[in-house]
């Protein structure tokens, strides 16, 4: 199981045990929800599963994460074909890998699963560039040469202030 035992209670089942004790003490689901911070629906569902299955069956059917569509060995076997093609200099696309996985599984696989699979197996996206991404196209260069706007700047003014004719500066 991987859980550390504390007396008779497994730590992974402590929340369930705590809920069951509160229910046994006569607390309502809403009160338990406020105390534990769990949703009312989750508490009701856990209590129902416990009633239907019992503790031993409930522990055995504990949900786990990482539900992979294929085993790790099978995934590696399929990716090996594409790895050889990639090392030979051929372009390998996600679409091709997805098609191979769909064929192997016998049903449709989501693209997200394929991207997660590639990340899990240490693949990365490598794509050659035909040109620098900040490089302007030739059409843009030609258009900029033809549409050069002439910037007009005001003439430099002298450092002296403007005076009306007939006035003296000594006023």
Short mmCIF file of C-alpha atoms in Angstrom, two decimals:
data_model
loop_
_atom_site.label_atom_id
_atom_site.label_comp_id
_atom_site.label_asym_id
_atom_site.label_seq_id
_atom_site.Cartn_x
_atom_site.Cartn_y
_atom_site.Cartn_z
CA UNK A 1 0.00 0.00 0.00
CA UNK A 2 2.84 2.38 0.72
CA UNK A 3 0.96 4.11 3.56
CA UNK A 4 2.45 4.32 7.03
CA UNK A 5 0.42 2.48 9.64
CA UNK A 6 -0.49 4.19 12.90
CA UNK A 7 -1.98 1.54 15.13
CA UNK A 8 -4.96 0.14 13.25
CA UNK A 9 -5.53 3.14 10.95
CA UNK A 10 -3.64 3.73 7.72
CA UNK A 11 -2.71 7.39 7.29
CA UNK A 12 -4.09 7.39 3.75
CA UNK A 13 -7.53 6.50 5.19
CA UNK A 14 -7.42 8.90 8.12
CA UNK A 15 -9.88 11.40 6.52
CA UNK A 16 -12.37 8.58 5.90
CA UNK A 17 -11.91 7.27 9.44
CA UNK A 18 -12.37 10.78 10.85
CA UNK A 19 -15.55 11.28 8.80
CA UNK A 20 -16.94 7.93 9.91
CA UNK A 21 -16.28 8.81 13.56
CA UNK A 22 -18.05 12.15 13.18
CA UNK A 23 -21.01 10.44 11.51
CA UNK A 24 -21.05 7.89 14.34
CA UNK A 25 -21.11 10.78 16.84
CA UNK A 26 -24.25 12.04 15.09
CA UNK A 27 -22.85 15.02 13.18
CA UNK A 28 -24.60 16.04 9.97
CA UNK A 29 -22.83 15.98 6.60
CA UNK A 30 -22.90 19.79 6.45
CA UNK A 31 -21.14 20.02 9.85
CA UNK A 32 -18.50 17.49 8.75
CA UNK A 33 -17.99 19.52 5.59
CA UNK A 34 -17.31 22.67 7.61
CA UNK A 35 -14.90 20.86 9.95
CA UNK A 36 -12.91 18.94 7.32
CA UNK A 37 -13.11 21.44 4.47
CA UNK A 38 -14.37 18.74 2.10
CA UNK A 39 -17.37 19.17 -0.18
CA UNK A 40 -20.72 17.79 0.91
CA UNK A 41 -20.98 15.62 -2.21
CA UNK A 42 -17.53 14.11 -1.59
CA UNK A 43 -18.40 13.22 1.98
CA UNK A 44 -21.71 11.63 0.96
CA UNK A 45 -20.02 9.68 -1.83
CA UNK A 46 -17.24 8.37 0.44
CA UNK A 47 -19.74 7.31 3.12
CA UNK A 48 -21.89 5.56 0.50
CA UNK A 49 -18.87 3.70 -0.93
CA UNK A 50 -17.82 2.65 2.56
CA UNK A 51 -21.33 1.38 3.36
CA UNK A 52 -21.53 -0.58 0.09
CA UNK A 53 -17.99 -2.02 0.05
CA UNK A 54 -16.76 -2.15 3.63
CA UNK A 55 -13.31 -1.03 4.76
CA UNK A 56 -11.23 -3.84 3.23
CA UNK A 57 -12.85 -3.57 -0.19
CA UNK A 58 -12.76 0.23 -0.02
CA UNK A 59 -8.98 0.13 0.60
CA UNK A 60 -8.43 -2.38 -2.20
CA UNK A 61 -10.38 -0.32 -4.75
CA UNK A 62 -8.57 2.88 -3.86
CA UNK A 63 -8.31 5.08 -6.93
CA UNK A 64 -4.79 5.74 -8.19
CA UNK A 65 -3.37 8.34 -10.49
CA UNK A 66 -1.47 7.95 -13.75
CA UNK A 67 -3.95 5.97 -15.79
CA UNK A 68 -1.81 5.37 -18.85
CA UNK A 69 -3.38 4.00 -22.00
CA UNK A 70 -0.45 1.62 -22.61
CA UNK A 71 2.31 0.19 -20.48
CA UNK A 72 5.61 2.04 -20.35
CA UNK A 73 7.33 -0.76 -22.28
CA UNK A 74 4.71 -0.61 -25.05
CA UNK A 75 5.04 3.19 -25.24
CA UNK A 76 8.83 2.87 -25.52
CA UNK A 77 8.46 0.23 -28.23
CA UNK A 78 6.27 2.51 -30.36
CA UNK A 79 8.48 5.55 -29.80
CA UNK A 80 11.59 3.52 -30.71
CA UNK A 81 10.39 3.34 -34.33
CA UNK A 82 10.03 7.11 -34.48
CA UNK A 83 13.32 7.68 -32.68
CA UNK A 84 15.17 5.75 -35.36
CA UNK A 85 13.47 7.83 -38.06
CA UNK A 86 14.31 11.08 -36.24
CA UNK A 87 17.96 10.10 -35.84
CA UNK A 88 18.09 9.35 -39.56
CA UNK A 89 17.16 12.99 -40.20
CA UNK A 90 13.49 12.50 -41.04
CA UNK A 91 10.85 14.81 -39.64
CA UNK A 92 8.61 13.11 -37.08
CA UNK A 93 5.27 14.76 -36.34
CA UNK A 94 2.85 14.33 -33.48
CA UNK A 95 0.22 13.41 -36.04
CA UNK A 96 2.24 10.34 -37.10
CA UNK A 97 2.90 9.30 -33.49
CA UNK A 98 -0.79 9.75 -32.66
CA UNK A 99 -1.78 7.55 -35.62
CA UNK A 100 0.55 4.79 -34.40
CA UNK A 101 -0.88 4.97 -30.87
CA UNK A 102 -4.46 4.97 -32.18
CA UNK A 103 -3.67 1.87 -34.21
CA UNK A 104 -2.05 0.14 -31.22
CA UNK A 105 -4.85 0.97 -28.79
CA UNK A 106 -7.66 0.36 -31.25
CA UNK A 107 -9.36 3.62 -30.35
CA UNK A 108 -8.83 7.37 -30.62
CA UNK A 109 -6.11 8.98 -28.48
CA UNK A 110 -6.16 12.66 -27.60
CA UNK A 111 -3.34 14.92 -28.76
CA UNK A 112 -2.77 16.05 -25.17
CA UNK A 113 -1.98 12.46 -24.19
CA UNK A 114 0.63 12.25 -26.96
CA UNK A 115 2.30 15.51 -25.86
CA UNK A 116 2.38 14.30 -22.22
CA UNK A 117 3.79 10.96 -23.40
CA UNK A 118 6.58 12.69 -25.34
CA UNK A 119 7.43 14.84 -22.33
CA UNK A 120 7.40 11.79 -20.05
CA UNK A 121 9.89 9.99 -22.32
CA UNK A 122 12.20 13.02 -22.63
CA UNK A 123 11.36 14.08 -26.18
CA UNK A 124 11.52 17.72 -27.18
CA UNK A 125 10.39 19.73 -30.16
CA UNK A 126 13.14 20.41 -32.66
CA UNK A 127 12.25 22.29 -35.81
CA UNK A 128 14.71 23.83 -38.25
CA UNK A 129 14.15 27.46 -39.15
CA UNK A 130 14.21 28.55 -42.74
CA UNK A 131 15.21 32.06 -41.66
CA UNK A 132 15.64 34.14 -38.52
CA UNK A 133 12.26 34.89 -36.90
CA UNK A 134 12.98 38.63 -36.65
CA UNK A 135 14.21 38.85 -40.24
CA UNK A 136 11.91 40.96 -42.42
CA UNK A 137 10.58 39.47 -45.64
CA UNK A 138 11.78 40.86 -48.98
CA UNK A 139 8.35 42.31 -49.74
CA UNK A 140 8.42 44.22 -46.46
CA UNK A 141 11.89 45.57 -47.22
CA UNK A 142 10.86 46.75 -50.69
CA UNK A 143 7.68 48.33 -49.36
CA UNK A 144 9.60 50.22 -46.70
CA UNK A 145 12.02 51.60 -49.31
CA UNK A 146 9.16 52.87 -51.48
CA UNK A 147 7.12 54.37 -48.68
CA UNK A 148 9.82 56.39 -46.98
CA UNK A 149 8.17 59.37 -45.44
CA UNK A 150 10.09 62.59 -45.37
CA UNK A 151 10.24 63.87 -41.86
CA UNK A 152 9.87 67.61 -41.58
CA UNK A 153 11.60 69.27 -38.72
CA UNK A 154 11.13 72.85 -37.69
CA UNK A 155 14.03 75.12 -38.51
CA UNK A 156 16.44 75.82 -35.74
CA UNK A 157 15.47 78.94 -33.92
CA UNK A 158 18.04 81.34 -32.69
CA UNK A 159 18.84 81.35 -29.04
CA UNK A 160 17.50 84.88 -28.72
CA UNK A 161 13.87 85.44 -27.89
CA UNK A 162 11.57 86.94 -30.46
CA UNK A 163 10.97 90.68 -30.10
CA UNK A 164 8.31 92.81 -31.65
CA UNK A 165 9.54 95.49 -33.96
CA UNK A 166 9.84 98.83 -32.27
CA UNK A 167 10.32 97.57 -28.74
CA UNK A 168 13.57 97.80 -26.97
CA UNK A 169 15.12 95.19 -24.85
CA UNK A 170 15.99 97.47 -22.01
CA UNK A 171 12.41 97.95 -20.77
#
